[in-house]
Short mmCIF file of C-alpha atoms in Angstrom, two decimals:
data_model
loop_
_atom_site.label_atom_id
_atom_site.label_comp_id
_atom_site.label_asym_id
_atom_site.label_seq_id
_atom_site.Cartn_x
_atom_site.Cartn_y
_atom_site.Cartn_z
CA MET A 1085 8.09 -43.99 -10.62
CA ASP A 1086 4.59 -43.17 -11.80
CA ILE A 1087 2.85 -44.57 -14.88
CA ASN A 1088 3.46 -41.47 -17.02
CA ARG A 1089 7.22 -41.51 -16.49
CA PHE A 1090 7.31 -45.28 -16.95
CA THR A 1091 5.39 -44.97 -20.23
CA ASN A 1092 7.97 -42.54 -21.63
CA TYR A 1093 10.80 -44.78 -20.49
CA TYR A 1094 9.16 -47.95 -21.83
CA ASN A 1095 8.49 -46.44 -25.27
CA ASN A 1096 12.12 -45.33 -25.57
CA LYS A 1097 13.46 -48.74 -24.59
CA MET A 1098 11.22 -50.58 -27.04
CA LYS A 1099 12.43 -48.53 -30.02
CA SER A 1100 15.48 -50.79 -30.42
CA ASN A 1101 14.67 -53.95 -32.39
CA LEU A 1102 17.99 -55.46 -31.26
CA THR A 1103 16.95 -55.70 -27.59
CA LYS A 1104 13.16 -55.58 -27.83
CA LYS A 1105 12.69 -59.36 -27.91
CA LYS A 1106 14.97 -59.88 -24.90
CA ARG A 1107 13.23 -57.18 -22.93
CA LEU A 1108 9.80 -58.64 -23.65
CA GLN A 1109 11.10 -62.01 -22.50
CA THR A 1110 12.45 -60.45 -19.30
CA ILE A 1111 9.05 -58.93 -18.50
CA SER A 1112 7.20 -62.16 -19.29
CA GLU A 1113 9.53 -64.07 -16.94
CA TYR A 1114 8.89 -61.49 -14.25
CA PHE A 1115 5.12 -62.06 -14.47
CA GLN A 1116 5.52 -65.84 -14.76
CA LYS A 1117 7.45 -65.85 -11.51
CA THR A 1118 5.07 -63.42 -9.80
CA LEU A 1119 1.80 -65.01 -10.93
CA LYS A 1120 2.99 -68.63 -11.24
CA GLU A 1121 1.42 -68.97 -14.68
CA GLN A 1122 2.41 -68.88 -18.35
CA VAL A 1123 2.75 -65.30 -19.66
CA SER A 1124 4.00 -64.24 -23.10
CA PHE A 1125 3.65 -61.19 -25.34
CA ALA A 1126 3.30 -60.92 -29.12
CA ASP A 1127 4.69 -57.38 -29.19
CA GLU A 1128 5.52 -54.37 -27.05
CA THR A 1129 1.97 -52.97 -27.25
CA GLU A 1130 0.44 -56.11 -25.81
CA CYS A 1131 3.09 -56.15 -23.12
CA TYR A 1132 2.45 -52.51 -22.18
CA LYS A 1133 -1.31 -53.07 -21.92
CA TYR A 1134 -0.68 -56.07 -19.66
CA ILE A 1135 1.60 -54.00 -17.39
CA VAL A 1136 -0.96 -51.19 -17.11
CA LYS A 1137 -3.80 -53.61 -16.33
CA TYR A 1138 -1.70 -55.36 -13.69
CA VAL A 1139 -0.59 -52.10 -12.08
CA ILE A 1140 -4.20 -50.87 -11.91
CA SER A 1141 -5.18 -54.09 -10.14
CA LYS A 1142 -2.34 -53.55 -7.62
CA GLU A 1143 -2.84 -49.85 -6.97
CA ASP A 1144 -1.15 -49.85 -3.56
CA GLU A 1145 1.97 -51.52 -4.99
CA ALA A 1146 1.97 -49.72 -8.36
CA GLU A 1147 5.05 -47.56 -7.81
CA GLU A 1148 7.13 -50.44 -6.49
CA ILE A 1149 6.11 -52.70 -9.40
CA LEU A 1150 6.97 -50.05 -12.00
CA ASN A 1151 10.32 -49.42 -10.31
CA GLU A 1152 11.12 -53.12 -10.42
CA ILE A 1153 10.24 -53.47 -14.11
CA TYR A 1154 12.22 -50.32 -14.88
CA ASN A 1155 15.31 -51.65 -13.14
CA MET A 1156 15.06 -55.00 -14.91
CA LEU A 1157 14.87 -53.30 -18.31
CA GLU A 1158 17.61 -50.82 -17.49
CA TYR A 1159 20.26 -53.12 -16.02
CA SER A 1160 19.55 -56.64 -17.26
CA TYR A 1161 21.82 -56.18 -20.30
CA SER A 1162 24.34 -53.79 -18.80
CA THR A 1163 28.06 -54.52 -18.40
CA GLN A 1164 28.41 -51.49 -16.15
CA ASN A 1165 28.75 -51.60 -12.40
CA PRO A 1166 25.59 -50.41 -10.59
CA ASN A 1167 25.98 -49.48 -6.94
CA TYR A 1168 22.78 -49.33 -4.88
CA VAL A 1169 22.99 -47.35 -1.64
CA TYR A 1170 20.66 -48.20 1.25
CA ASP A 1171 20.20 -46.94 4.79
CA LEU A 1172 21.40 -49.42 7.40
CA LYS A 1173 20.16 -49.51 10.99
CA THR A 1174 21.81 -51.55 13.74
CA ASN A 1175 22.54 -51.24 17.45
CA LYS A 1176 25.42 -53.72 17.31
CA VAL A 1177 29.06 -52.65 17.61
CA HIS A 1178 31.10 -53.48 14.52
CA SER A 1179 32.84 -56.52 16.04
CA ASP A 1180 29.52 -58.14 16.95
CA PHE A 1181 28.06 -57.20 13.58
CA PHE A 1182 30.98 -58.90 11.84
CA LYS A 1183 30.38 -62.10 13.83
CA LEU A 1184 26.75 -62.05 12.72
CA ILE A 1185 27.70 -61.61 9.05
CA ASP A 1186 30.37 -64.30 9.33
CA THR A 1187 27.81 -66.73 10.75
CA THR A 1188 25.18 -65.81 8.14
CA PHE A 1189 27.46 -66.62 5.19
CA LYS A 1190 29.33 -69.63 6.56
CA LYS A 1191 27.35 -71.91 4.25
CA THR A 1192 25.84 -71.59 0.81
CA ILE A 1193 22.69 -69.47 1.00
CA SER A 1194 19.53 -70.42 -0.90
CA TYR A 1195 16.79 -67.83 -1.08
CA GLY A 1196 14.05 -67.73 -3.68
CA ASP A 1197 15.56 -68.48 -7.09
CA PHE A 1198 19.08 -67.55 -5.97
CA GLU A 1199 22.05 -69.23 -4.36
CA TYR A 1200 25.00 -67.34 -2.82
CA LYS A 1201 28.37 -68.43 -1.54
CA LEU A 1202 31.51 -66.56 -0.52
CA THR A 1203 34.34 -66.55 -3.05
CA GLU A 1204 36.92 -65.54 -0.45
CA LYS A 1205 37.26 -64.63 3.21
CA ILE A 1206 35.05 -61.77 4.39
CA LYS A 1207 36.98 -58.48 4.44
CA TYR A 1208 36.77 -56.71 7.78
CA ASP A 1209 38.23 -53.21 8.22
CA ARG A 1210 38.06 -52.64 11.97
CA PHE A 1211 39.36 -49.06 11.82
CA ASN A 1212 36.80 -47.85 9.27
CA GLU A 1213 34.12 -50.31 10.47
CA VAL A 1214 33.54 -51.71 6.97
CA ILE A 1215 32.58 -55.31 6.20
CA GLU A 1216 32.69 -56.53 2.61
CA CYS A 1217 31.48 -59.86 1.19
CA ILE A 1218 32.24 -60.97 -2.36
CA LEU A 1219 29.60 -63.52 -3.31
CA GLU A 1220 29.11 -65.77 -6.28
CA TYR A 1221 25.45 -66.03 -7.18
CA LYS A 1222 23.39 -68.39 -9.30
CA GLU A 1223 19.86 -67.67 -10.42
CA MET A 1224 17.81 -70.79 -11.05
CA GLY A 1225 14.61 -71.11 -13.04
CA ASP A 1226 12.12 -73.76 -14.10
CA ASP A 1227 11.66 -74.53 -17.77
CA ILE A 1228 8.02 -73.79 -18.57
CA ALA A 1229 7.73 -76.74 -21.00
CA SER A 1230 9.61 -79.47 -19.11
CA GLY A 1231 9.38 -78.18 -15.56
CA GLU A 1232 13.09 -78.96 -15.11
CA PRO A 1233 15.29 -76.50 -13.21
CA TYR A 1234 18.06 -74.71 -15.09
CA ARG A 1235 20.60 -71.98 -14.36
CA LYS A 1236 19.35 -68.69 -15.81
CA ASP A 1237 22.21 -66.46 -14.71
CA SER A 1238 25.35 -66.35 -12.59
CA GLY A 1239 28.04 -63.91 -11.58
CA LEU A 1240 29.49 -61.94 -8.70
CA ILE A 1241 27.80 -59.52 -6.33
CA ILE A 1242 29.58 -57.48 -3.66
CA ILE A 1243 27.74 -56.43 -0.51
CA THR A 1244 29.25 -53.88 1.84
CA PHE A 1245 28.21 -52.84 5.35
CA ASP A 1246 29.59 -49.41 6.28
CA LEU A 1247 28.76 -49.14 9.98
CA LYS A 1248 30.30 -45.70 10.52
CA ASN A 1249 28.12 -44.16 7.84
CA LYS A 1250 25.16 -46.48 8.49
CA LYS A 1251 24.99 -47.53 4.85
CA PHE A 1252 24.64 -50.81 2.96
CA ILE A 1253 25.83 -51.03 -0.67
CA SER A 1254 25.30 -53.80 -3.20
CA SER A 1255 27.47 -53.61 -6.30
CA LYS A 1256 29.28 -55.45 -9.09
CA SER A 1257 26.39 -57.51 -10.47
CA SER A 1258 24.62 -56.27 -13.61
CA SER A 1259 21.55 -58.32 -12.63
CA TYR A 1260 19.01 -56.11 -10.87
CA LYS A 1261 17.23 -59.18 -9.54
CA SER A 1262 20.31 -60.33 -7.64
CA HIS A 1263 20.57 -56.97 -5.86
CA ASN A 1264 16.90 -57.10 -4.97
CA ASN A 1265 17.05 -60.73 -3.81
CA ILE A 1266 20.08 -60.34 -1.54
CA VAL A 1267 18.43 -57.40 0.24
CA GLU A 1268 15.24 -59.42 0.70
CA PHE A 1269 17.29 -62.31 2.11
CA LEU A 1270 19.09 -60.05 4.61
CA GLY A 1271 15.73 -58.55 5.61
CA SER A 1272 14.41 -62.06 6.32
CA LYS A 1273 17.35 -62.49 8.71
CA GLY A 1274 16.49 -59.37 10.68
CA PHE A 1275 18.82 -56.86 9.07
CA SER A 1276 17.27 -53.38 8.74
CA ILE A 1277 18.12 -52.21 5.20
CA SER A 1278 15.98 -49.53 3.53
CA PRO A 1279 16.14 -48.30 -0.09
CA ILE A 1280 16.56 -44.57 -0.77
CA TYR A 1281 14.25 -42.80 -3.23
CA ILE A 1282 15.49 -39.29 -4.02
CA LEU A 1283 12.73 -38.29 -6.47
CA LYS A 1284 10.01 -39.28 -4.05
CA ARG A 1285 11.68 -37.57 -1.10
CA ALA A 1286 12.34 -34.39 -3.13
CA LEU A 1287 8.58 -33.82 -3.12
CA THR A 1288 8.89 -32.97 0.59
CA ILE A 1289 11.68 -30.40 0.21
CA LYS A 1290 11.16 -27.14 2.09
CA ASN A 1291 9.69 -24.22 0.10
CA ARG A 1292 9.19 -26.35 -3.03
CA ASN A 1293 5.91 -24.52 -3.76
CA HIS A 1294 7.67 -21.15 -3.85
CA THR A 1295 9.93 -21.77 -6.84
CA GLU A 1296 9.47 -21.93 -10.60
CA PHE A 1297 12.17 -24.59 -10.87
CA SER A 1298 11.91 -28.34 -10.32
CA PRO A 1299 12.98 -29.30 -6.76
CA THR A 1300 15.00 -32.22 -8.15
CA THR A 1301 16.81 -29.94 -10.59
CA LEU A 1302 17.62 -27.55 -7.74
CA LEU A 1303 19.06 -30.49 -5.78
CA ILE A 1304 21.32 -31.38 -8.70
CA ILE A 1305 22.38 -27.76 -9.24
CA ASN A 1306 23.43 -27.54 -5.58
CA LEU A 1307 25.26 -30.84 -5.95
CA LEU A 1308 27.16 -29.77 -9.08
CA TYR A 1309 28.09 -26.25 -8.00
CA GLU A 1310 28.68 -26.70 -4.28
CA LYS A 1311 28.74 -30.21 -2.83
CA ILE A 1312 30.99 -31.97 -5.34
CA PRO A 1313 33.56 -29.10 -5.50
CA GLU A 1314 33.67 -29.23 -1.67
CA MET A 1315 34.82 -32.85 -2.06
CA GLY A 1316 37.83 -31.59 -4.04
CA TYR A 1317 36.79 -32.88 -7.47
CA ASP A 1318 36.77 -31.14 -10.81
CA ILE A 1319 33.53 -32.05 -12.51
CA THR A 1320 32.30 -32.44 -16.07
CA LEU A 1321 28.65 -33.05 -16.92
CA ASP A 1322 28.70 -35.63 -19.74
CA ALA A 1323 24.97 -36.27 -20.17
CA ILE A 1324 21.69 -35.28 -18.57
CA SER A 1325 18.10 -36.47 -18.87
CA PHE A 1326 15.05 -34.30 -18.24
CA THR A 1327 11.35 -35.06 -17.89
CA ASN A 1328 8.41 -32.67 -17.98
CA LEU A 1329 5.09 -34.47 -17.83
CA ASP A 1330 3.22 -31.18 -18.32
CA ALA A 1331 4.92 -30.44 -21.64
CA LYS A 1332 2.60 -30.53 -24.66
CA ASN A 1333 5.17 -31.99 -27.04
CA VAL A 1334 8.50 -33.46 -25.88
CA GLN A 1335 8.15 -34.81 -22.34
CA GLY A 1336 11.60 -36.36 -21.99
CA ILE A 1337 15.02 -35.64 -23.40
CA LYS A 1338 18.56 -36.90 -22.98
CA MET A 1339 21.47 -34.69 -23.95
CA LYS A 1340 25.14 -35.45 -24.39
CA GLY A 1341 28.14 -33.25 -25.16
CA THR A 1342 30.61 -30.80 -23.69
CA ASP A 1343 29.75 -27.61 -21.77
CA LEU A 1344 26.22 -28.93 -21.39
CA LEU A 1345 25.25 -26.38 -18.77
CA GLN A 1346 25.94 -23.60 -21.26
CA SER A 1347 23.69 -25.16 -23.89
CA MET A 1348 20.67 -22.99 -24.68
CA GLU A 1349 18.44 -26.06 -24.74
CA ILE A 1350 19.64 -27.18 -21.30
CA LEU A 1351 19.15 -23.68 -19.90
CA GLN A 1352 15.67 -23.52 -21.37
CA ARG A 1353 14.82 -26.91 -19.86
CA ILE A 1354 15.94 -25.73 -16.43
CA HIS A 1355 13.92 -22.51 -16.68
CA ASP A 1356 10.86 -24.41 -17.98
CA GLY A 1357 10.79 -26.33 -14.69
CA ASP A 1358 11.84 -29.67 -16.18
CA GLU A 1359 12.96 -32.36 -13.78
CA VAL A 1360 16.38 -34.03 -13.90
CA HIS A 1361 16.01 -37.80 -13.48
CA ASN A 1362 19.54 -38.94 -14.23
CA LEU A 1363 22.90 -37.50 -15.18
CA LYS A 1364 26.36 -38.72 -16.14
CA LEU A 1365 29.42 -37.14 -14.55
CA SER A 1366 33.19 -37.28 -14.88
CA LEU A 1367 35.16 -36.53 -11.73
CA ASP A 1368 38.87 -35.65 -11.68
CA LYS A 1369 41.16 -35.05 -8.73
CA ILE A 1370 44.88 -34.43 -8.24
CA SER A 1371 46.26 -35.19 -4.79
CA ARG A 1372 49.69 -35.57 -3.20
CA ASN A 1373 51.01 -38.76 -1.64
CA ASN A 1374 54.56 -38.71 -0.25
CA GLU A 1375 55.46 -35.70 -2.39
CA LYS A 1376 54.11 -37.41 -5.50
CA GLN A 1377 51.11 -36.24 -7.42
CA GLU A 1378 48.37 -38.78 -7.91
CA TYR A 1379 45.69 -38.31 -10.55
CA PHE A 1380 42.28 -39.88 -10.16
CA SER A 1381 39.46 -39.89 -12.69
CA THR A 1382 36.17 -41.75 -13.02
CA ASN A 1383 32.84 -41.40 -14.78
CA PHE A 1384 29.45 -42.68 -13.72
CA THR A 1385 25.70 -42.13 -13.93
CA ILE A 1386 23.51 -41.07 -11.03
CA ASP A 1387 20.13 -42.68 -11.61
CA LEU A 1388 17.33 -41.10 -9.60
CA GLN A 1389 14.32 -42.76 -11.24
CA GLY A 1390 13.97 -45.62 -8.78
CA LYS A 1391 16.02 -46.35 -5.68
CA ILE A 1392 19.18 -44.34 -6.08
CA ALA A 1393 21.94 -46.05 -8.05
CA PHE A 1394 25.44 -45.03 -9.13
CA ILE A 1395 26.44 -46.83 -12.34
CA PHE A 1396 30.19 -46.74 -12.97
CA ASP A 1397 31.74 -47.19 -16.40
CA ASP A 1398 35.21 -47.86 -15.02
CA ASP A 1399 35.47 -51.06 -13.00
CA GLU A 1400 39.14 -50.56 -12.12
CA ILE A 1401 38.86 -47.95 -9.37
CA ARG A 1402 39.28 -49.11 -5.79
CA GLU A 1403 36.14 -50.33 -4.08
CA SER A 1404 36.83 -47.97 -1.16
CA ARG A 1405 37.00 -44.97 -3.49
CA ARG A 1406 33.81 -45.96 -5.27
CA ARG A 1407 32.06 -46.51 -1.96
CA GLU A 1408 33.21 -43.11 -0.70
CA ILE A 1409 31.83 -41.35 -3.78
CA CYS A 1410 28.48 -43.14 -3.59
CA ILE A 1411 27.97 -42.48 0.12
CA LYS A 1412 29.05 -38.84 0.02
CA LEU A 1413 26.90 -37.99 -2.98
CA GLN A 1414 23.86 -39.82 -1.60
CA SER A 1415 24.33 -38.17 1.81
CA SER A 1416 24.76 -34.76 0.15
CA LEU A 1417 21.49 -35.17 -1.73
CA TRP A 1418 19.75 -36.30 1.47
CA ASP A 1419 21.11 -33.30 3.40
CA LEU A 1420 20.00 -30.93 0.64
CA ILE A 1421 16.45 -32.30 0.79
CA TYR A 1422 16.20 -31.39 4.48
CA ASP A 1423 18.11 -28.09 4.22
CA GLU A 1424 15.68 -25.15 4.31
CA GLN A 1425 18.09 -23.05 2.20
CA THR A 1426 18.41 -25.50 -0.71
CA ILE A 1427 15.71 -23.87 -2.85
CA GLU A 1428 17.04 -20.36 -2.25
CA ARG A 1429 20.68 -21.31 -2.93
CA GLY A 1430 19.75 -23.27 -6.05
CA GLU A 1431 17.79 -20.32 -7.42
CA LYS A 1432 20.73 -17.97 -6.79
CA ILE A 1433 23.10 -20.33 -8.60
CA ILE A 1434 20.74 -20.61 -11.57
CA HIS A 1435 20.20 -16.85 -11.88
CA LYS A 1436 23.95 -16.20 -11.61
CA GLU A 1437 25.48 -19.11 -13.53
CA LEU A 1438 22.60 -20.43 -15.67
CA PRO A 1439 20.50 -17.45 -16.80
CA LYS A 1440 17.49 -17.95 -19.01
CA PRO A 1441 18.60 -17.91 -22.65
CA GLU A 1442 17.66 -14.86 -24.67
CA SER A 1443 15.13 -15.29 -27.44
CA LEU A 1444 16.33 -15.65 -31.02
CA HIS A 1445 14.77 -12.31 -31.89
CA TYR A 1446 16.63 -10.56 -29.09
CA THR A 1447 19.91 -12.16 -30.18
CA VAL A 1448 19.37 -11.10 -33.81
CA SER A 1449 18.49 -7.59 -32.65
CA ASP A 1450 21.75 -7.45 -30.71
CA ILE A 1451 23.70 -8.56 -33.80
CA ARG A 1452 21.93 -5.89 -35.87
CA LYS A 1453 22.87 -3.19 -33.39
CA LYS A 1454 26.54 -4.21 -33.33
CA MET A 1455 26.73 -4.32 -37.11
CA LEU A 1456 25.27 -0.82 -37.39
CA GLU A 1457 27.87 0.41 -34.88
CA ILE A 1458 30.71 -1.05 -36.93
CA ILE A 1459 29.52 0.11 -40.39
CA THR A 1460 30.28 3.75 -41.15
CA ASP A 1461 29.01 4.01 -44.71
CA LYS A 1462 25.47 5.43 -44.77
CA ASN A 1463 24.34 3.39 -47.80
CA GLU A 1464 25.64 0.16 -46.28
CA LYS A 1465 23.75 0.93 -43.07
CA ILE A 1466 20.57 1.33 -45.10
CA GLU A 1467 21.16 -2.04 -46.76
CA VAL A 1468 21.72 -3.71 -43.40
CA GLU A 1469 18.52 -2.21 -42.06
CA LYS A 1470 16.61 -3.46 -45.13
CA TYR A 1471 18.09 -6.94 -44.73
CA PHE A 1472 16.99 -7.29 -41.10
CA MET A 1473 13.59 -5.76 -41.86
CA ASP A 1474 12.99 -8.33 -44.63
CA LYS A 1475 14.48 -11.40 -42.90
CA TYR A 1476 13.88 -10.79 -39.17
CA PRO A 1477 11.14 -8.15 -38.78
CA ALA A 1478 10.26 -9.37 -35.25
CA SER A 1479 13.74 -8.49 -34.04
CA LEU A 1480 13.07 -4.79 -34.68
CA ILE A 1481 10.62 -4.62 -31.77
CA PHE A 1482 13.46 -4.98 -29.25
CA ASN A 1483 14.88 -1.71 -28.00
CA ILE A 1484 18.37 -2.63 -26.92
CA ASP A 1485 19.85 0.86 -26.86
#
């Protein structure tokens, strides 16, 4: 995330007076922990200036710092279930890997401000080579005034090692810091776990300089029209967020509703080269099990702004199903980035399914033509012509015959 996109995001988040104070406190605690000194902000402007100054002083780490602050603001107050997908590298067979995980979590883990302990026996699926740990975490902090330790937060976090797909997933916890901390802890123990940044990687997509559309938007169009249907799901786009840092007026927009991809404003955004940075989907699927039909439905957000995250609204679906969706969608996006035909296919889909909306004047001109075809009375035709000439003179320049 760069400073321009962060600025738009920050300004939107600070519009709400109900959460502004809490968010400012979250940022001040972040800097207190990082700098080991007292930090507080009178208002959101002072806080923003402090962030910018700090980021400038840490130029090499700027993107990572902004991503971390973004994730804290986005998920610190969420009751939804974020799922972070990482690449996992290991040369160990799954049985040896399980022994290593079992040894690692035999006792309570203390790392940084966090403590972790297993709530139940580690789940080990030998056939699918999946290892799942359900951990209870506690985040500890020091009171600035008294210096005494206190418990700032607690909850559950689930970590999953999918060795067949070479993926690591952290989920369940609404605390971004717990996800970040557990990955840092595993890294300190020699585990190779790497975050996945789709927006950053999309900048390397083949032929990106030969298209008028945003590479990220083309990725999402391929995902919606090809990859997800190939998985057997019916799909509904519930919300979508765009950013265009080159726009003179509105640089970001979030839209909700039905038939979003037929909305003139959405179509215009796509054709203006705006970039999709997150979207909310509903997936539905009917399958057969022992001659019985089973219906599955879920809705979630794909957040591309930092390391990729899938934020589920429904916490009742099976962990295996959720994991399958996250891994397949992340892998599909990754494959599309390295597919030399992604740009070309995306453009074909847009031109066929999502054509550029006609101008208002052209639409009015079309209405005028159809009305003149329907009306047979000469005097009424003259009145119609006068009406359009007075009200919509620019529409008369279109020759639609």
